[in-house]
mmCIF file of C-alpha atoms in Angstrom:
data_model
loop_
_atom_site.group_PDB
_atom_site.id
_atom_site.type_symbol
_atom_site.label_atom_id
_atom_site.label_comp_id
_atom_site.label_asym_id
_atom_site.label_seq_id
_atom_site.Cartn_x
_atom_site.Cartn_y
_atom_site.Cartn_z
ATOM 1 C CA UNK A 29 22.984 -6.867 6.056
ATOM 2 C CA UNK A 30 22.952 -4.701 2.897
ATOM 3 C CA UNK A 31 25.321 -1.730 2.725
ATOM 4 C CA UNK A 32 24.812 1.038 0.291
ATOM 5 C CA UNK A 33 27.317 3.809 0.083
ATOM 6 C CA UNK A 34 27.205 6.869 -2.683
ATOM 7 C CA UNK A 35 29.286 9.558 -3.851
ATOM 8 C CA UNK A 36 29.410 12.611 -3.678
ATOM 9 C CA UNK A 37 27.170 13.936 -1.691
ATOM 10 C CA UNK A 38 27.225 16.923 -3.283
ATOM 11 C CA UNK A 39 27.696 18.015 -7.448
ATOM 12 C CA UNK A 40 27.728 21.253 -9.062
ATOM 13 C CA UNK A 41 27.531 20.804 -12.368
ATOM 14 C CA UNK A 42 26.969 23.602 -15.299
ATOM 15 C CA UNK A 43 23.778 23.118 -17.647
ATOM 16 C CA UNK A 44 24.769 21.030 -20.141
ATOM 17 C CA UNK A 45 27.367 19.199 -18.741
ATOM 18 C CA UNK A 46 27.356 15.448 -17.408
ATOM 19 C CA UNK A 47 26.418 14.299 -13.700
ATOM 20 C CA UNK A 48 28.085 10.994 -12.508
ATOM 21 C CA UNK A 49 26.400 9.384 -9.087
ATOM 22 C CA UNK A 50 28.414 6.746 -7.724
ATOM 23 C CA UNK A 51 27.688 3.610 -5.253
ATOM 24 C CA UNK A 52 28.897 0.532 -3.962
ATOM 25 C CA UNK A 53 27.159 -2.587 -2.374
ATOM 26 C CA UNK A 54 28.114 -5.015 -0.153
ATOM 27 C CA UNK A 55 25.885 -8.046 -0.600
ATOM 28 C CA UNK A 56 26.670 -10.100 -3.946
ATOM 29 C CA UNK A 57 22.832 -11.218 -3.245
ATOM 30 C CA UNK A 58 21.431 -8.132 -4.509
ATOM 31 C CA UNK A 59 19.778 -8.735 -8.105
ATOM 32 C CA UNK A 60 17.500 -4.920 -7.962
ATOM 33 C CA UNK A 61 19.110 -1.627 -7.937
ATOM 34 C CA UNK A 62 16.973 1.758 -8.103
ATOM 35 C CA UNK A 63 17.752 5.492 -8.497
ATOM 36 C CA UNK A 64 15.654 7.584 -6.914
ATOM 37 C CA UNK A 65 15.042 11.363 -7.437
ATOM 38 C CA UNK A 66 13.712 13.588 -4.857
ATOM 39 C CA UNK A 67 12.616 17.569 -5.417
ATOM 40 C CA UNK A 68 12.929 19.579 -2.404
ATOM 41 C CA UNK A 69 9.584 18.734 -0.683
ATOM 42 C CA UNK A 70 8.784 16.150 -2.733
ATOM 43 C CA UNK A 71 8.242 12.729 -2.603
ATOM 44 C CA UNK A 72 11.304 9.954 -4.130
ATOM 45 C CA UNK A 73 10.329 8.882 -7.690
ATOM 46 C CA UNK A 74 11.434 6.195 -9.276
ATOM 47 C CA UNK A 75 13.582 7.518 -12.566
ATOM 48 C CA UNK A 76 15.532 4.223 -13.697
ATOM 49 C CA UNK A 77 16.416 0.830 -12.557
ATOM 50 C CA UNK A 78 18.566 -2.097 -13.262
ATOM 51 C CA UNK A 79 18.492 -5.657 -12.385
ATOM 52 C CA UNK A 80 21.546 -7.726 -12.017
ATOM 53 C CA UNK A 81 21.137 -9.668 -15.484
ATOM 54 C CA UNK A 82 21.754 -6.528 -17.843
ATOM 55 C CA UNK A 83 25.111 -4.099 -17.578
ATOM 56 C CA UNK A 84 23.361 -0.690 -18.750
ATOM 57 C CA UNK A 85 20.279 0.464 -19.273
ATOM 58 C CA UNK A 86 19.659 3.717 -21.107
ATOM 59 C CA UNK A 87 16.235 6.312 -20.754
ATOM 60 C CA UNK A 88 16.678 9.311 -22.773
ATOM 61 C CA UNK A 89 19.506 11.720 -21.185
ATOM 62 C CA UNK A 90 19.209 9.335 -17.703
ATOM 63 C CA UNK A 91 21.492 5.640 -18.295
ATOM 64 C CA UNK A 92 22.569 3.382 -15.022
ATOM 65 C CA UNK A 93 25.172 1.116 -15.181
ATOM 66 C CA UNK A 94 26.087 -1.999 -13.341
ATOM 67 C CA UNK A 95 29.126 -3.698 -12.434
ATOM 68 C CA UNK A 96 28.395 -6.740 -10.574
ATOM 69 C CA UNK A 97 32.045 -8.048 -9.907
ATOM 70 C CA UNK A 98 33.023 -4.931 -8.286
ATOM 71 C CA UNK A 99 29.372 -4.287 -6.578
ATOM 72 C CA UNK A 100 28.702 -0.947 -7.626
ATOM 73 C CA UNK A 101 26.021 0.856 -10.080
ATOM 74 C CA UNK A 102 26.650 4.640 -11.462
ATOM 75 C CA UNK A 103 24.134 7.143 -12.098
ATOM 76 C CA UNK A 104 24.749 9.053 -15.818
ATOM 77 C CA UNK A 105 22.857 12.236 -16.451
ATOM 78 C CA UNK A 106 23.656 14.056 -19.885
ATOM 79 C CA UNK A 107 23.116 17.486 -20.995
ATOM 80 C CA UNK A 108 22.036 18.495 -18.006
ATOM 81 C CA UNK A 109 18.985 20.954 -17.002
ATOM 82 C CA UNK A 110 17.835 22.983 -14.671
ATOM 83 C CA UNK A 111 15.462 20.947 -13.616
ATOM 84 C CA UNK A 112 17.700 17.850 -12.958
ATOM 85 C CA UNK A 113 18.789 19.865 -9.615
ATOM 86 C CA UNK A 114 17.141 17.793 -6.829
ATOM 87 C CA UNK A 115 18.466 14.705 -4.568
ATOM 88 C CA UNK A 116 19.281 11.250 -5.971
ATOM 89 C CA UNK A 117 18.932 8.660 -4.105
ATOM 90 C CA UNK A 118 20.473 4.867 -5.230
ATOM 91 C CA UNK A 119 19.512 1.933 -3.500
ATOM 92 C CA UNK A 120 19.444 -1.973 -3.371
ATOM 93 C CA UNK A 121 17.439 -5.206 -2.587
ATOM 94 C CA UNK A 122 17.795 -8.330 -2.721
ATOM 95 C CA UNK A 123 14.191 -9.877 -2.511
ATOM 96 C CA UNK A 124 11.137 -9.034 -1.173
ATOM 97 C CA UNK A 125 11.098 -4.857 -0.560
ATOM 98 C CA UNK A 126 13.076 -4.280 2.112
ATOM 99 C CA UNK A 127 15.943 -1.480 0.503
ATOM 100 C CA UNK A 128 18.826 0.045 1.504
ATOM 101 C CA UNK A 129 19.023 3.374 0.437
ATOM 102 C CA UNK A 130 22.599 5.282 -0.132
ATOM 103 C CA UNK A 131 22.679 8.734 1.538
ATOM 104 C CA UNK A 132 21.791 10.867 -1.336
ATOM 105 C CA UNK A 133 23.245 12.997 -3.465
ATOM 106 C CA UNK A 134 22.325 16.632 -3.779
ATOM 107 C CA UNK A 135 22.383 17.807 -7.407
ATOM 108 C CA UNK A 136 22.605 21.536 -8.471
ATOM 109 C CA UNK A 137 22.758 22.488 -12.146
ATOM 110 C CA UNK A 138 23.850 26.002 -12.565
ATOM 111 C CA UNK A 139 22.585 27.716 -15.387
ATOM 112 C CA UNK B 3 -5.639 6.401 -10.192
ATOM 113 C CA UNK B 4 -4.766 7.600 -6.825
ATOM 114 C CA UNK B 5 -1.142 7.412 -5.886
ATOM 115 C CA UNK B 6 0.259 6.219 -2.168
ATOM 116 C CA UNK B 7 -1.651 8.622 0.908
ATOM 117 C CA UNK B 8 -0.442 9.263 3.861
ATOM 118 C CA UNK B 9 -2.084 11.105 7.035
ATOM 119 C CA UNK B 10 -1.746 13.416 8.927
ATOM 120 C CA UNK B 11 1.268 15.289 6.499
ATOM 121 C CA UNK B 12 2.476 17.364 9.368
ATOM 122 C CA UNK B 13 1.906 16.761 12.883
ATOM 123 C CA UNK B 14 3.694 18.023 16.387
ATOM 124 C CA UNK B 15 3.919 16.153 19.614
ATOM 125 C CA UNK B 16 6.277 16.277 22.788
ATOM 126 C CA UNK B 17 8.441 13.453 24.042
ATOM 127 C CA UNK B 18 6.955 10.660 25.719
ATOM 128 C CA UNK B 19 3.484 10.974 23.274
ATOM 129 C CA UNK B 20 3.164 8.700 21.172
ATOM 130 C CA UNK B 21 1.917 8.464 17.348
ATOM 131 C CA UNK B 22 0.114 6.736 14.522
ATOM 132 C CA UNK B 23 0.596 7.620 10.745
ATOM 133 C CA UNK B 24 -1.557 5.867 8.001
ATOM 134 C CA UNK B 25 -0.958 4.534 4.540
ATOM 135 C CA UNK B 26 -3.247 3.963 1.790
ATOM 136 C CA UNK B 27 -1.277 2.106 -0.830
ATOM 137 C CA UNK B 28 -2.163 2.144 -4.907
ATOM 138 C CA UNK B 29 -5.241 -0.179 -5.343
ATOM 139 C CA UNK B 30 -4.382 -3.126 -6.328
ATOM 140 C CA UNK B 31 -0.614 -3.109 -4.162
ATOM 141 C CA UNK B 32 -0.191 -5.467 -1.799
ATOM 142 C CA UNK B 33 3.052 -4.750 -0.457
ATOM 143 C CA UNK B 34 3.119 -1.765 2.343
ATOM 144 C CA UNK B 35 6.474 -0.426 3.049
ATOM 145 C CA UNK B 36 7.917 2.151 5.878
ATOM 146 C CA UNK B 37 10.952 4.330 5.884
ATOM 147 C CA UNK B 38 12.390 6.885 7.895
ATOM 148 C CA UNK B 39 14.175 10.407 6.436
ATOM 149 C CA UNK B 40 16.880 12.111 8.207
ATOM 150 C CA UNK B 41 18.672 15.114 7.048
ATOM 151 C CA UNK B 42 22.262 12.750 6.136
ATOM 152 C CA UNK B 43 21.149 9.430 7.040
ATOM 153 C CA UNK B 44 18.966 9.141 3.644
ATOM 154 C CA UNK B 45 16.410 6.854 4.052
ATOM 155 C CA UNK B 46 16.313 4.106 6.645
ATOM 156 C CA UNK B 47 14.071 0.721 6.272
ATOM 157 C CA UNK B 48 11.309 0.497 9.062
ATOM 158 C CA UNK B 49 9.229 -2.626 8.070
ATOM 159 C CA UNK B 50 7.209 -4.005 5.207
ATOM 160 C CA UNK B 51 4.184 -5.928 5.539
ATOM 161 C CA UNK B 52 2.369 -7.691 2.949
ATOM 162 C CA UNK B 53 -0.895 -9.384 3.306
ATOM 163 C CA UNK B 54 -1.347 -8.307 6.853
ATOM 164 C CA UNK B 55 1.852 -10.127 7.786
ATOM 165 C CA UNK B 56 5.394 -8.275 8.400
ATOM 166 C CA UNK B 57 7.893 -9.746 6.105
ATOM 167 C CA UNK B 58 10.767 -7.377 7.364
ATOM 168 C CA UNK B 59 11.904 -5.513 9.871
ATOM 169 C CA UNK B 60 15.089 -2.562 10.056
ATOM 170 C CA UNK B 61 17.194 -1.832 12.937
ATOM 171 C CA UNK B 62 14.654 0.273 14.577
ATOM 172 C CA UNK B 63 14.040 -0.155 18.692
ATOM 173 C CA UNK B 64 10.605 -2.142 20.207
ATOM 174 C CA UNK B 65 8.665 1.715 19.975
ATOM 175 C CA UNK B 66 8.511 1.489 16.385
ATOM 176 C CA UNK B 67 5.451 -1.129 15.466
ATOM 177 C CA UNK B 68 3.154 -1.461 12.494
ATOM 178 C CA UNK B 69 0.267 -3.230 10.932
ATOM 179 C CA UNK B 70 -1.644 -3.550 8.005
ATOM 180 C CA UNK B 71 -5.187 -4.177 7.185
ATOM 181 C CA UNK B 72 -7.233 -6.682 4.917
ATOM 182 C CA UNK B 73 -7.604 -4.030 2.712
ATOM 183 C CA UNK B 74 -3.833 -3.226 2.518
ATOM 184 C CA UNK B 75 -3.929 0.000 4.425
ATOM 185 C CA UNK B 76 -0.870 0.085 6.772
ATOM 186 C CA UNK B 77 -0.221 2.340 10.261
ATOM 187 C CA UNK B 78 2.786 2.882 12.621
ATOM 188 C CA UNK B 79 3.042 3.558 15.646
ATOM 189 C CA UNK B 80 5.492 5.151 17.570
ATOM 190 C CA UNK B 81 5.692 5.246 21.189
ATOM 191 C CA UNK B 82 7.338 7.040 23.775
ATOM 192 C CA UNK B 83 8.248 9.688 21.042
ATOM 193 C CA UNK B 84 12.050 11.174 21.408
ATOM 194 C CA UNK B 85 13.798 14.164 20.183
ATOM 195 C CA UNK B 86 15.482 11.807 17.802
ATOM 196 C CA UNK B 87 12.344 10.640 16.447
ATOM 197 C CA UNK B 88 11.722 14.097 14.440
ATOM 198 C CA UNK B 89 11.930 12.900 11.068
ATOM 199 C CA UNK B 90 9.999 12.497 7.210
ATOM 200 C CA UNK B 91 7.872 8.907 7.467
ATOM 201 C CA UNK B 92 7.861 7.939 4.044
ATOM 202 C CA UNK B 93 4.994 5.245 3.562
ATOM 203 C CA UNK B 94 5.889 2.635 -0.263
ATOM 204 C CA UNK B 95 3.251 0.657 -1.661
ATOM 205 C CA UNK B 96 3.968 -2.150 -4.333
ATOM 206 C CA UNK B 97 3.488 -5.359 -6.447
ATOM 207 C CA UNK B 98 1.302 -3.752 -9.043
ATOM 208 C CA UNK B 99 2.138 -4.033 -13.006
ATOM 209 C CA UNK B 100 5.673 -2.277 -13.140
ATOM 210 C CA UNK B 101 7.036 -5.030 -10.834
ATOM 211 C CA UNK B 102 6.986 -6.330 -6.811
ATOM 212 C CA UNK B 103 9.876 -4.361 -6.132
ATOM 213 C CA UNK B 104 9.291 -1.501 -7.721
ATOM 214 C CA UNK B 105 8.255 1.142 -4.604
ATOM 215 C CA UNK B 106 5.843 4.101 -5.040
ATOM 216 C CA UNK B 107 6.071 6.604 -2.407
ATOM 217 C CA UNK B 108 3.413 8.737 -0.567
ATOM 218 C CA UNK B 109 4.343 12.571 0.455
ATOM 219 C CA UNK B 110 5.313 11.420 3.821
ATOM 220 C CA UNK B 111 4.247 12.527 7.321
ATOM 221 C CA UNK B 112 6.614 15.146 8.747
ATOM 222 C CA UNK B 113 6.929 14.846 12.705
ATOM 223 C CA UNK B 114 8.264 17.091 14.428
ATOM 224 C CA UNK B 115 9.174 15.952 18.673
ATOM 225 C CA UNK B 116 9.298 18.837 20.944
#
């Protein structure tokens, strides 16, 4: 099956600054990559995702990139807030809904 | 609109009890999936059903089981609870207009195994 590995697992970064997530896939079949964000004692929401048919994909300060050849996707925050602090999550399919998540990274912007 | 709900949110039981947890997905989503939060494992795939049928099933031993209902609701069960089985179950509901994969989570039930 689907393996899903991310780094770091942890990132202090200072407001303002940029946040890089990192992960790798094993399965060339995978065509649907999410990134997840999780507040502590919240629920995962969805906050970008790519399919395999487009290299980057941009949402305000959030973009995701995609390297198929190589099998892994990055995570780009910019100008960091406060209120990016939380756990990201990437993850992968290839059909139907059955994901494999990466471990998580835990996010603290210091102010 | 009404997002994904999940009962009980926090419940206790001992080892050997068993468990059920219920999902109400997003009207209109089909597609009822299951995962499992650990503190360092992240988030581990349970099962998905859609339609009342399971379409897939994770690495998880015989206890775990699930269904779904004809009006898309989903439970799980878990039997013979173990220590190892304190964890966040995180209930996903999709197929409505943002995509079939795209999952919408519920707030989770938090169990806690004494």
């Amino acid at each position: 099956g689907e393996n899903v590995e991310q780094h770091p697992s942890t990132l202090s970064v200072q407001e303002g600054d940029s946040a890089v997530i990192k992960c790798t896939y094993s399965d060339s079949a995978s065509n649907y990559f999410p990134w997840y964000k999780q507040e502590l004692g919240k629920r995962p929401q969805l906050i970008i995702d790519i399919r395999s048919n487009v290299g980057e994909k941009k949402d305000q300060r959030i973009a995701v990139t995609l390297n198929k050849t190589a099998k892994h996707f990055s995570l780009h925050i910019t100008e960091t807030q406060p209120e990016d602090s939380a756990v990201y999550f990437c993850a992968a399919t290839q059909t139907g809904n059955q994901f494999y998540f990466g471990t998580g990274t835990s996010l603290t912007v210091i102010p | 609109k009404a997002g994904v709900t999940q009962t009980p949110r926090y419940l206790i039981k001992t080892r050997g009890q068993q468990v059920t947890l219920s999902c109400s997905p997003i009207s209109g989503h089909r597609s009822v999936s299951w995962y499992q939060q650990t503190p360092g494992q992240g988030l581990q795939f349970l099962f998905e059903y859609f339609s009342e049928t399971q379409r897939n099933k994770g690495n998880f031993p015989g206890r775990f089981s699930g269904r779904q209902f004809s009006n898309s609701r989903s439970e799980m069960n878990v039997s013979t609870l173990e220590l190892g089985d304190s964890a966040l179950y995180l209930c996903a509901s999709s197929g409505g207009p943002s995509g079939a994969n795209v999952l919408t989570f519920g707030a989770g039930s938090r169990l806690t195994v004494l």
